[in-house]
GROMACS .gro file of N, CA, C and O in nm:
model
  544
    1MET      N    1   0.072  -0.112   0.006
    1MET     CA    2   0.001   0.010   0.005
    1MET      C    3   0.108   0.115   0.015
    1MET      O    4   0.190   0.151   0.079
    2SER      N    5   0.044   0.216  -0.080
    2SER     CA    6   0.091   0.348  -0.102
    2SER      C    7   0.108   0.442   0.008
    2SER      O    8  -0.048   0.459   0.065
    3THR      N    9   0.229   0.528   0.112
    3THR     CA   10   0.191   0.589   0.202
    3THR      C   11   0.222   0.721   0.153
    3THR      O   12   0.359   0.749   0.110
    4ARG      N   13   0.142   0.820   0.187
    4ARG     CA   14   0.238   0.974   0.176
    4ARG      C   15   0.309   0.989   0.255
    4ARG      O   16   0.281   0.962   0.399
    5ILE      N   17   0.411   1.033   0.250
    5ILE     CA   18   0.552   1.039   0.299
    5ILE      C   19   0.608   1.208   0.312
    5ILE      O   20   0.652   1.241   0.398
    6GLY      N   21   0.557   1.300   0.188
    6GLY     CA   22   0.634   1.418   0.206
    6GLY      C   23   0.569   1.443   0.077
    6GLY      O   24   0.431   1.455   0.016
    7THR      N   25   0.647   1.556  -0.003
    7THR     CA   26   0.604   1.676  -0.120
    7THR      C   27   0.707   1.662  -0.184
    7THR      O   28   0.801   1.672  -0.167
    8VAL      N   29   0.675   1.673  -0.340
    8VAL     CA   30   0.825   1.689  -0.436
    8VAL      C   31   0.747   1.852  -0.484
    8VAL      O   32   0.644   1.832  -0.569
    9GLN      N   33   0.803   1.919  -0.494
    9GLN     CA   34   0.842   2.088  -0.501
    9GLN      C   35   0.874   2.110  -0.682
    9GLN      O   36   1.021   2.091  -0.659
   10ILE      N   37   0.814   2.113  -0.765
   10ILE     CA   38   0.860   2.155  -0.918
   10ILE      C   39   0.848   2.296  -0.922
   10ILE      O   40   0.784   2.336  -0.883
   11LEU      N   41   0.981   2.325  -0.954
   11LEU     CA   42   1.027   2.456  -0.909
   11LEU      C   43   1.055   2.535  -1.081
   11LEU      O   44   1.051   2.691  -1.083
   12ARG      N   45   1.061   2.472  -1.182
   12ARG     CA   46   1.018   2.533  -1.290
   12ARG      C   47   0.955   2.455  -1.419
   12ARG      O   48   0.925   2.331  -1.406
   13ASP      N   49   0.904   2.508  -1.495
   13ASP     CA   50   0.819   2.435  -1.625
   13ASP      C   51   0.939   2.298  -1.622
   13ASP      O   52   1.040   2.310  -1.679
   14ARG      N   53   0.834   2.179  -1.644
   14ARG     CA   54   0.931   2.060  -1.665
   14ARG      C   55   0.844   1.989  -1.762
   14ARG      O   56   0.693   2.001  -1.765
   15ILE      N   57   0.922   1.893  -1.876
   15ILE     CA   58   0.859   1.808  -1.874
   15ILE      C   59   0.831   1.664  -1.920
   15ILE      O   60   0.995   1.626  -1.856
   16TYR      N   61   0.765   1.594  -1.875
   16TYR     CA   62   0.757   1.459  -1.815
   16TYR      C   63   0.679   1.391  -1.919
   16TYR      O   64   0.609   1.398  -2.011
   17SER      N   65   0.754   1.258  -1.938
   17SER     CA   66   0.666   1.152  -1.988
   17SER      C   67   0.541   1.119  -1.932
   17SER      O   68   0.531   1.039  -1.806
   18LEU      N   69   0.411   1.103  -1.968
   18LEU     CA   70   0.305   1.081  -1.933
   18LEU      C   71   0.317   0.885  -1.913
   18LEU      O   72   0.286   0.864  -1.767
   19ASP      N   73   0.388   0.817  -1.981
   19ASP     CA   74   0.403   0.682  -1.876
   19ASP      C   75   0.558   0.698  -1.876
   19ASP      O   76   0.656   0.684  -1.959
   20PRO      N   77   0.612   0.713  -1.733
   20PRO     CA   78   0.724   0.703  -1.688
   20PRO      C   79   0.806   0.571  -1.709
   20PRO      O   80   0.955   0.607  -1.728
   21GLU      N   81   0.762   0.468  -1.785
   21GLU     CA   82   0.862   0.359  -1.851
   21GLU      C   83   0.870   0.353  -1.970
   21GLU      O   84   0.966   0.284  -2.037
   22ASN      N   85   0.824   0.447  -2.063
   22ASN     CA   86   0.813   0.487  -2.206
   22ASN      C   87   0.911   0.582  -2.206
   22ASN      O   88   0.871   0.685  -2.224
   23HIS      N   89   1.047   0.534  -2.295
   23HIS     CA   90   1.145   0.605  -2.324
   23HIS      C   91   1.138   0.637  -2.478
   23HIS      O   92   1.273   0.725  -2.536
   24ALA      N   93   1.044   0.607  -2.555
   24ALA     CA   94   1.072   0.632  -2.695
   24ALA      C   95   1.023   0.785  -2.764
   24ALA      O   96   0.976   0.843  -2.673
   25LEU      N   97   1.094   0.843  -2.824
   25LEU     CA   98   1.107   0.953  -2.868
   25LEU      C   99   0.952   1.003  -2.880
   25LEU      O  100   0.894   1.134  -2.917
   26THR      N  101   0.850   0.910  -2.937
   26THR     CA  102   0.722   0.965  -2.963
   26THR      C  103   0.640   0.927  -2.845
   26THR      O  104   0.527   0.928  -2.886
   27ALA      N  105   0.690   0.862  -2.733
   27ALA     CA  106   0.619   0.891  -2.617
   27ALA      C  107   0.562   1.008  -2.590
   27ALA      O  108   0.588   1.144  -2.592
   28THR      N  109   0.427   1.037  -2.538
   28THR     CA  110   0.361   1.132  -2.515
   28THR      C  111   0.399   1.211  -2.382
   28THR      O  112   0.437   1.126  -2.306
   29THR      N  113   0.410   1.323  -2.400
   29THR     CA  114   0.448   1.404  -2.277
   29THR      C  115   0.307   1.500  -2.230
   29THR      O  116   0.228   1.538  -2.259
   30VAL      N  117   0.392   1.548  -2.107
   30VAL     CA  118   0.291   1.610  -2.030
   30VAL      C  119   0.384   1.771  -1.967
   30VAL      O  120   0.499   1.757  -1.937
   31LEU      N  121   0.363   1.874  -2.034
   31LEU     CA  122   0.407   1.977  -1.949
   31LEU      C  123   0.345   2.028  -1.783
   31LEU      O  124   0.246   2.032  -1.793
   32VAL      N  125   0.447   2.012  -1.681
   32VAL     CA  126   0.401   2.037  -1.590
   32VAL      C  127   0.449   2.180  -1.499
   32VAL      O  128   0.582   2.228  -1.527
   33ALA      N  129   0.376   2.276  -1.488
   33ALA     CA  130   0.403   2.389  -1.444
   33ALA      C  131   0.460   2.376  -1.283
   33ALA      O  132   0.445   2.255  -1.216
   34PRO      N  133   0.472   2.471  -1.208
   34PRO     CA  134   0.574   2.500  -1.071
   34PRO      C  135   0.456   2.467  -0.992
   34PRO      O  136   0.357   2.553  -0.999
   35GLY      N  137   0.491   2.377  -0.889
   35GLY     CA  138   0.377   2.327  -0.805
   35GLY      C  139   0.442   2.227  -0.711
   35GLY      O  140   0.552   2.176  -0.704
   36THR      N  141   0.383   2.226  -0.589
   36THR     CA  142   0.388   2.110  -0.456
   36THR      C  143   0.284   1.973  -0.515
   36THR      O  144   0.200   1.984  -0.530
   37PHE      N  145   0.368   1.884  -0.546
   37PHE     CA  146   0.269   1.748  -0.555
   37PHE      C  147   0.313   1.651  -0.446
   37PHE      O  148   0.442   1.597  -0.373
   38ASP      N  149   0.216   1.557  -0.390
   38ASP     CA  150   0.248   1.461  -0.307
   38ASP      C  151   0.340   1.328  -0.350
   38ASP      O  152   0.368   1.308  -0.460
   39LEU      N  153   0.430   1.334  -0.226
   39LEU     CA  154   0.528   1.216  -0.249
   39LEU      C  155   0.485   1.064  -0.171
   39LEU      O  156   0.440   1.096  -0.080
   40TYR      N  157   0.504   0.953  -0.213
   40TYR     CA  158   0.480   0.822  -0.176
   40TYR      C  159   0.554   0.719  -0.175
   40TYR      O  160   0.666   0.750  -0.243
   41ASP      N  161   0.535   0.619  -0.083
   41ASP     CA  162   0.647   0.560  -0.064
   41ASP      C  163   0.555   0.410  -0.060
   41ASP      O  164   0.422   0.387   0.018
   42ASP      N  165   0.613   0.356  -0.172
   42ASP     CA  166   0.511   0.207  -0.150
   42ASP      C  167   0.646   0.084  -0.177
   42ASP      O  168   0.691   0.032  -0.245
   43ASP      N  169   0.613   0.055  -0.039
   43ASP     CA  170   0.726  -0.074   0.006
   43ASP      C  171   0.829  -0.029  -0.094
   43ASP      O  172   0.940  -0.175  -0.115
   44GLY      N  173   0.904   0.068  -0.014
   44GLY     CA  174   1.036   0.109  -0.048
   44GLY      C  175   1.057   0.219  -0.204
   44GLY      O  176   1.175   0.286  -0.221
   45ALA      N  177   0.977   0.185  -0.255
   45ALA     CA  178   0.987   0.219  -0.358
   45ALA      C  179   0.896   0.391  -0.412
   45ALA      O  180   0.826   0.442  -0.283
   46ARG      N  181   0.967   0.509  -0.450
   46ARG     CA  182   0.931   0.633  -0.410
   46ARG      C  183   0.897   0.731  -0.555
   46ARG      O  184   0.966   0.695  -0.659
   47PHE      N  185   0.776   0.783  -0.541
   47PHE     CA  186   0.714   0.839  -0.637
   47PHE      C  187   0.652   0.936  -0.645
   47PHE      O  188   0.575   0.951  -0.466
   48TRP      N  189   0.618   1.052  -0.712
   48TRP     CA  190   0.512   1.146  -0.646
   48TRP      C  191   0.390   1.155  -0.759
   48TRP      O  192   0.438   1.089  -0.893
   49LEU      N  193   0.302   1.172  -0.737
   49LEU     CA  194   0.205   1.210  -0.830
   49LEU      C  195   0.163   1.349  -0.883
   49LEU      O  196   0.193   1.446  -0.801
   50MET      N  197   0.165   1.379  -1.037
   50MET     CA  198   0.199   1.529  -1.084
   50MET      C  199   0.053   1.530  -1.143
   50MET      O  200  -0.033   1.432  -1.214
   51ARG      N  201   0.004   1.684  -1.201
   51ARG     CA  202  -0.079   1.729  -1.262
   51ARG      C  203  -0.030   1.803  -1.345
   51ARG      O  204   0.044   1.869  -1.340
   52GLY      N  205  -0.053   1.791  -1.515
   52GLY     CA  206   0.009   1.874  -1.617
   52GLY      C  207  -0.060   1.914  -1.713
   52GLY      O  208  -0.223   1.832  -1.712
   53ARG      N  209  -0.058   1.896  -1.848
   53ARG     CA  210  -0.160   1.935  -1.968
   53ARG      C  211  -0.043   1.870  -2.069
   53ARG      O  212   0.053   1.867  -2.056
   54LEU      N  213  -0.101   1.768  -2.122
   54LEU     CA  214  -0.067   1.703  -2.261
   54LEU      C  215   0.029   1.804  -2.374
   54LEU      O  216  -0.031   1.884  -2.377
   55ASN      N  217   0.134   1.756  -2.402
   55ASN     CA  218   0.197   1.858  -2.468
   55ASN      C  219   0.182   1.825  -2.636
   55ASN      O  220   0.175   1.697  -2.679
   56LYS      N  221   0.149   1.902  -2.689
   56LYS     CA  222   0.141   1.910  -2.840
   56LYS      C  223   0.218   1.887  -2.889
   56LYS      O  224   0.220   1.895  -3.045
   57ARG      N  225   0.388   1.907  -2.874
   57ARG     CA  226   0.482   1.898  -2.952
   57ARG      C  227   0.504   1.783  -3.055
   57ARG      O  228   0.442   1.681  -2.997
   58GLY      N  229   0.536   1.797  -3.162
   58GLY     CA  230   0.545   1.724  -3.291
   58GLY      C  231   0.412   1.673  -3.367
   58GLY      O  232   0.317   1.752  -3.363
   59THR      N  233   0.404   1.539  -3.379
   59THR     CA  234   0.223   1.543  -3.466
   59THR      C  235   0.130   1.548  -3.334
   59THR      O  236   0.136   1.445  -3.263
   60TRP      N  237   0.025   1.595  -3.330
   60TRP     CA  238  -0.072   1.638  -3.280
   60TRP      C  239  -0.243   1.539  -3.363
   60TRP      O  240  -0.237   1.668  -3.470
   61ARG      N  241  -0.282   1.457  -3.328
   61ARG     CA  242  -0.348   1.401  -3.424
   61ARG      C  243  -0.474   1.503  -3.363
   61ARG      O  244  -0.557   1.490  -3.248
   62MET      N  245  -0.596   1.516  -3.469
   62MET     CA  246  -0.667   1.614  -3.434
   62MET      C  247  -0.812   1.526  -3.460
   62MET      O  248  -0.935   1.552  -3.419
   63GLY      N  249  -0.818   1.436  -3.547
   63GLY     CA  250  -0.931   1.324  -3.605
   63GLY      C  251  -0.954   1.368  -3.718
   63GLY      O  252  -0.904   1.439  -3.778
   64ASP      N  253  -1.018   1.223  -3.743
   64ASP     CA  254  -1.069   1.241  -3.897
   64ASP      C  255  -0.972   1.272  -4.040
   64ASP      O  256  -0.966   1.312  -4.101
   65GLY      N  257  -0.826   1.170  -3.958
   65GLY     CA  258  -0.723   1.189  -4.046
   65GLY      C  259  -0.621   1.339  -4.031
   65GLY      O  260  -0.551   1.333  -4.117
   66LEU      N  261  -0.680   1.430  -3.977
   66LEU     CA  262  -0.596   1.551  -3.956
   66LEU      C  263  -0.499   1.572  -3.839
   66LEU      O  264  -0.499   1.478  -3.734
   67PHE      N  265  -0.394   1.614  -3.890
   67PHE     CA  266  -0.302   1.621  -3.777
   67PHE      C  267  -0.246   1.791  -3.786
   67PHE      O  268  -0.241   1.838  -3.886
   68ALA      N  269  -0.240   1.814  -3.690
   68ALA     CA  270  -0.119   1.958  -3.672
   68ALA      C  271   0.020   1.904  -3.647
   68ALA      O  272   0.038   1.791  -3.539
   69LEU      N  273   0.127   1.996  -3.688
   69LEU     CA  274   0.252   1.959  -3.640
   69LEU      C  275   0.309   2.065  -3.550
   69LEU      O  276   0.299   2.183  -3.603
   70TYR      N  277   0.377   2.044  -3.432
   70TYR     CA  278   0.423   2.151  -3.329
   70TYR      C  279   0.543   2.132  -3.340
   70TYR      O  280   0.605   2.056  -3.257
   71GLN      N  281   0.640   2.238  -3.354
   71GLN     CA  282   0.750   2.266  -3.319
   71GLN      C  283   0.826   2.268  -3.211
   71GLN      O  284   0.938   2.210  -3.153
   72TRP      N  285   0.751   2.291  -3.151
   72TRP     CA  286   0.777   2.352  -2.951
   72TRP      C  287   0.687   2.308  -2.914
   72TRP      O  288   0.579   2.244  -2.913
   73ASP      N  289   0.726   2.305  -2.781
   73ASP     CA  290   0.661   2.236  -2.620
   73ASP      C  291   0.534   2.340  -2.640
   73ASP      O  292   0.541   2.453  -2.620
   74GLU      N  293   0.412   2.289  -2.628
   74GLU     CA  294   0.285   2.366  -2.628
   74GLU      C  295   0.168   2.280  -2.523
   74GLU      O  296   0.139   2.179  -2.601
   75PRO      N  297   0.138   2.370  -2.426
   75PRO     CA  298   0.031   2.271  -2.364
   75PRO      C  299  -0.114   2.248  -2.431
   75PRO      O  300  -0.107   2.376  -2.471
   76SER      N  301  -0.181   2.141  -2.410
   76SER     CA  302  -0.324   2.131  -2.487
   76SER      C  303  -0.398   2.138  -2.380
   76SER      O  304  -0.344   2.230  -2.303
   77ASP      N  305  -0.577   2.134  -2.395
   77ASP     CA  306  -0.641   2.162  -2.299
   77ASP      C  307  -0.674   2.059  -2.206
   77ASP      O  308  -0.752   2.066  -2.113
   78VAL      N  309  -0.596   1.934  -2.259
   78VAL     CA  310  -0.609   1.795  -2.165
   78VAL      C  311  -0.543   1.823  -2.049
   78VAL      O  312  -0.406   1.768  -2.058
   79GLU      N  313  -0.591   1.801  -1.935
   79GLU     CA  314  -0.513   1.824  -1.836
   79GLU      C  315  -0.529   1.677  -1.726
   79GLU      O  316  -0.646   1.575  -1.787
   80VAL      N  317  -0.429   1.610  -1.725
   80VAL     CA  318  -0.403   1.457  -1.676
   80VAL      C  319  -0.324   1.477  -1.539
   80VAL      O  320  -0.239   1.508  -1.500
   81THR      N  321  -0.333   1.380  -1.471
   81THR     CA  322  -0.264   1.321  -1.356
   81THR      C  323  -0.179   1.206  -1.361
   81THR      O  324  -0.260   1.098  -1.420
   82PHE      N  325  -0.126   1.202  -1.329
   82PHE     CA  326   0.009   1.064  -1.370
   82PHE      C  327   0.112   1.101  -1.219
   82PHE      O  328   0.157   1.164  -1.208
   83PRO      N  329   0.186   0.951  -1.240
   83PRO     CA  330   0.334   0.925  -1.133
   83PRO      C  331   0.450   0.947  -1.215
   83PRO      O  332   0.451   0.980  -1.312
   84SER      N  333   0.529   1.017  -1.155
   84SER     CA  334   0.682   1.009  -1.189
   84SER      C  335   0.702   0.874  -1.213
   84SER      O  336   0.639   0.787  -1.145
   85ARG      N  337   0.827   0.832  -1.216
   85ARG     CA  338   0.904   0.703  -1.216
   85ARG      C  339   0.924   0.671  -1.083
   85ARG      O  340   0.910   0.750  -1.008
   86ARG      N  341   0.932   0.495  -1.094
   86ARG     CA  342   0.931   0.494  -0.930
   86ARG      C  343   1.035   0.475  -0.936
   86ARG      O  344   1.141   0.427  -0.989
   87PHE      N  345   1.132   0.505  -0.771
   87PHE     CA  346   1.284   0.537  -0.764
   87PHE      C  347   1.308   0.409  -0.618
   87PHE      O  348   1.215   0.401  -0.531
   88GLY      N  349   1.380   0.317  -0.635
   88GLY     CA  350   1.363   0.256  -0.568
   88GLY      C  351   1.493   0.271  -0.433
   88GLY      O  352   1.568   0.431  -0.478
   89PRO      N  353   1.513   0.241  -0.339
   89PRO     CA  354   1.606   0.334  -0.263
   89PRO      C  355   1.748   0.391  -0.292
   89PRO      O  356   1.780   0.510  -0.265
   90ASP      N  357   1.801   0.308  -0.382
   90ASP     CA  358   1.947   0.339  -0.447
   90ASP      C  359   1.924   0.487  -0.556
   90ASP      O  360   1.976   0.529  -0.538
   91GLU      N  361   1.833   0.470  -0.642
   91GLU     CA  362   1.803   0.518  -0.741
   91GLU      C  363   1.768   0.686  -0.660
   91GLU      O  364   1.806   0.781  -0.704
   92TRP      N  365   1.648   0.648  -0.568
   92TRP     CA  366   1.633   0.760  -0.477
   92TRP      C  367   1.744   0.846  -0.394
   92TRP      O  368   1.740   0.937  -0.397
   93THR      N  369   1.868   0.784  -0.346
   93THR     CA  370   1.945   0.797  -0.294
   93THR      C  371   2.034   0.924  -0.408
   93THR      O  372   2.046   1.014  -0.374
   94GLU      N  373   2.057   0.832  -0.527
   94GLU     CA  374   2.126   0.875  -0.631
   94GLU      C  375   2.060   0.999  -0.702
   94GLU      O  376   2.124   1.121  -0.713
   95MET      N  377   1.931   1.016  -0.684
   95MET     CA  378   1.839   1.125  -0.756
   95MET      C  379   1.868   1.258  -0.658
   95MET      O  380   1.881   1.350  -0.699
   96LEU      N  381   1.841   1.216  -0.554
   96LEU     CA  382   1.861   1.350  -0.481
   96LEU      C  383   1.974   1.397  -0.436
   96LEU      O  384   2.033   1.531  -0.406
   97SER      N  385   2.082   1.338  -0.520
   97SER     CA  386   2.255   1.408  -0.472
   97SER      C  387   2.262   1.476  -0.603
   97SER      O  388   2.335   1.519  -0.631
   98THR      N  389   2.228   1.450  -0.750
   98THR     CA  390   2.181   1.491  -0.840
   98THR      C  391   2.199   1.681  -0.814
   98THR      O  392   2.089   1.726  -0.768
   99PRO      N  393   2.203   1.789  -0.931
   99PRO     CA  394   2.179   1.935  -0.867
   99PRO      C  395   2.091   1.921  -0.924
   99PRO      O  396   2.041   2.041  -0.852
  100SER      N  397   2.000   1.869  -0.985
  100SER     CA  398   1.833   1.897  -1.012
  100SER      C  399   1.773   1.887  -0.907
  100SER      O  400   1.653   1.975  -0.849
  101ALA      N  401   1.811   1.817  -0.797
  101ALA     CA  402   1.775   1.794  -0.639
  101ALA      C  403   1.832   1.851  -0.544
  101ALA      O  404   1.802   1.869  -0.421
  102THR      N  405   1.931   1.934  -0.558
  102THR     CA  406   2.042   1.991  -0.445
  102THR      C  407   2.003   2.146  -0.430
  102THR      O  408   1.994   2.210  -0.516
  103GLU      N  409   1.965   2.142  -0.298
  103GLU     CA  410   1.885   2.317  -0.268
  103GLU      C  411   2.009   2.404  -0.268
  103GLU      O  412   2.149   2.394  -0.268
  104GLY      N  413   1.999   2.521  -0.396
  104GLY     CA  414   2.079   2.607  -0.384
  104GLY      C  415   2.149   2.568  -0.524
  104GLY      O  416   2.205   2.681  -0.582
  105ALA      N  417   2.181   2.462  -0.574
  105ALA     CA  418   2.209   2.461  -0.730
  105ALA      C  419   2.174   2.533  -0.817
  105ALA      O  420   2.031   2.563  -0.815
  106ASP      N  421   2.253   2.524  -0.899
  106ASP     CA  422   2.203   2.607  -1.029
  106ASP      C  423   2.108   2.536  -1.114
  106ASP      O  424   1.998   2.614  -1.169
  107GLY      N  425   2.117   2.444  -1.104
  107GLY     CA  426   2.051   2.334  -1.208
  107GLY      C  427   1.915   2.259  -1.106
  107GLY      O  428   1.842   2.178  -1.177
  108GLN      N  429   1.881   2.369  -0.989
  108GLN     CA  430   1.802   2.255  -0.932
  108GLN      C  431   1.681   2.321  -1.005
  108GLN      O  432   1.662   2.422  -1.005
  109ARG      N  433   1.588   2.165  -0.965
  109ARG     CA  434   1.445   2.136  -1.030
  109ARG      C  435   1.310   2.121  -0.980
  109ARG      O  436   1.236   2.164  -0.987
  110ILE      N  437   1.358   2.052  -0.862
  110ILE     CA  438   1.285   2.007  -0.785
  110ILE      C  439   1.345   2.002  -0.582
  110ILE      O  440   1.444   2.052  -0.620
  111ARG      N  441   1.202   2.017  -0.522
  111ARG     CA  442   1.261   2.041  -0.381
  111ARG      C  443   1.198   1.924  -0.336
  111ARG      O  444   1.077   1.928  -0.290
  112VAL      N  445   1.249   1.828  -0.235
  112VAL     CA  446   1.210   1.728  -0.163
  112VAL      C  447   1.179   1.744  -0.042
  112VAL      O  448   1.301   1.800   0.070
  113THR      N  449   1.044   1.719   0.032
  113THR     CA  450   1.041   1.739   0.178
  113THR      C  451   0.938   1.604   0.245
  113THR      O  452   0.882   1.566   0.151
  114ILE      N  453   1.027   1.557   0.300
  114ILE     CA  454   0.981   1.418   0.380
  114ILE      C  455   0.933   1.490   0.512
  114ILE      O  456   0.975   1.536   0.623
  115TYR      N  457   0.813   1.441   0.525
  115TYR     CA  458   0.752   1.479   0.663
  115TYR      C  459   0.776   1.375   0.773
  115TYR      O  460   0.858   1.271   0.785
  116GLU      N  461   0.790   1.458   0.878
  116GLU     CA  462   0.832   1.408   1.029
  116GLU      C  463   0.710   1.378   1.092
  116GLU      O  464   0.640   1.448   1.131
  117GLY      N  465   0.701   1.259   1.128
  117GLY     CA  466   0.579   1.173   1.182
  117GLY      C  467   0.450   1.157   1.078
  117GLY      O  468   0.481   1.107   0.958
  118ASP      N  469   0.347   1.173   1.135
  118ASP     CA  470   0.222   1.155   1.049
  118ASP      C  471   0.195   1.286   0.939
  118ASP      O  472   0.240   1.378   0.971
  119ALA      N  473   0.191   1.231   0.838
  119ALA     CA  474   0.156   1.323   0.716
  119ALA      C  475   0.053   1.374   0.750
  119ALA      O  476  -0.034   1.327   0.792
  120PRO      N  477   0.005   1.558   0.682
  120PRO     CA  478  -0.115   1.635   0.737
  120PRO      C  479  -0.177   1.539   0.632
  120PRO      O  480  -0.221   1.457   0.557
  121GLU      N  481  -0.355   1.611   0.668
  121GLU     CA  482  -0.485   1.546   0.617
  121GLU      C  483  -0.452   1.554   0.488
  121GLU      O  484  -0.434   1.678   0.419
  122LEU      N  485  -0.496   1.477   0.392
  122LEU     CA  486  -0.501   1.489   0.216
  122LEU      C  487  -0.629   1.580   0.186
  122LEU      O  488  -0.740   1.524   0.221
  123GLN      N  489  -0.599   1.624   0.097
  123GLN     CA  490  -0.745   1.725   0.067
  123GLN      C  491  -0.813   1.641  -0.075
  123GLN      O  492  -0.918   1.680  -0.105
  124GLY      N  493  -0.742   1.564  -0.103
  124GLY     CA  494  -0.816   1.483  -0.244
  124GLY      C  495  -0.701   1.416  -0.260
  124GLY      O  496  -0.611   1.401  -0.248
  125PRO      N  497  -0.746   1.341  -0.427
  125PRO     CA  498  -0.661   1.215  -0.455
  125PRO      C  499  -0.501   1.252  -0.504
  125PRO      O  500  -0.380   1.212  -0.476
  126VAL      N  501  -0.486   1.428  -0.548
  126VAL     CA  502  -0.358   1.440  -0.531
  126VAL      C  503  -0.364   1.639  -0.534
  126VAL      O  504  -0.428   1.714  -0.553
  127ALA      N  505  -0.286   1.685  -0.409
  127ALA     CA  506  -0.312   1.815  -0.356
  127ALA      C  507  -0.209   1.894  -0.441
  127ALA      O  508  -0.093   1.845  -0.444
  128VAL      N  509  -0.223   1.974  -0.491
  128VAL     CA  510  -0.157   2.048  -0.554
  128VAL      C  511  -0.143   2.223  -0.536
  128VAL      O  512  -0.250   2.257  -0.510
  129GLN      N  513  -0.082   2.262  -0.537
  129GLN     CA  514  -0.016   2.412  -0.531
  129GLN      C  515   0.029   2.459  -0.629
  129GLN      O  516   0.137   2.414  -0.644
  130GLN      N  517  -0.030   2.552  -0.689
  130GLN     CA  518   0.013   2.595  -0.806
  130GLN      C  519   0.058   2.777  -0.787
  130GLN      O  520  -0.078   2.830  -0.738
  131PRO      N  521   0.162   2.864  -0.765
  131PRO     CA  522   0.154   2.946  -0.759
  131PRO      C  523   0.038   3.059  -0.830
  131PRO      O  524   0.046   3.075  -0.967
  132GLY      N  525  -0.027   3.136  -0.740
  132GLY     CA  526  -0.141   3.243  -0.809
  132GLY      C  527  -0.259   3.153  -0.855
  132GLY      O  528  -0.363   3.264  -0.907
  133ARG      N  529  -0.266   3.030  -0.801
  133ARG     CA  530  -0.370   2.971  -0.865
  133ARG      C  531  -0.435   2.867  -0.744
  133ARG      O  532  -0.538   2.858  -0.755
  134GLY      N  533  -0.369   2.917  -0.605
  134GLY     CA  534  -0.429   2.828  -0.492
  134GLY      C  535  -0.423   2.704  -0.513
  134GLY      O  536  -0.363   2.628  -0.626
  135ALA      N  537  -0.509   2.617  -0.459
  135ALA     CA  538  -0.496   2.473  -0.443
  135ALA      C  539  -0.602   2.413  -0.562
  135ALA      O  540  -0.685   2.488  -0.535
  136SER      N  541  -0.575   2.280  -0.638
  136SER     CA  542  -0.655   2.230  -0.682
  136SER      C  543  -0.683   2.131  -0.652
  136SER      O  544  -0.671   2.063  -0.595
   0.00000   0.00000   0.00000
């Protein structure tokens, strides 16, 4: 069973694969705006749930055989909730030591907070705070 153990704060706009196990160049991606997302532990594997908008970069199927081509990342109107990749204990330690997770590093992209004691009460399936937008 997954237990909520903290939060991951996304500090800059990021692009993630909708399916964290799919590494193909044609994989569906999601644009995630800065915000705070719940961090979970599932029998030693850690992951967080994010909310973002499908990315229209590349070929975007419009239906009835019509396609649009987007050269840059552009959010669609479709909002999705999806997990990060799952990190085992060694992978988690390694990820926390990278510049993207190191407090104050030029390359910092995320901030991880682990709760001490019991986690605060969850407001919904995914608690998200985005600057200027309040809780979602």
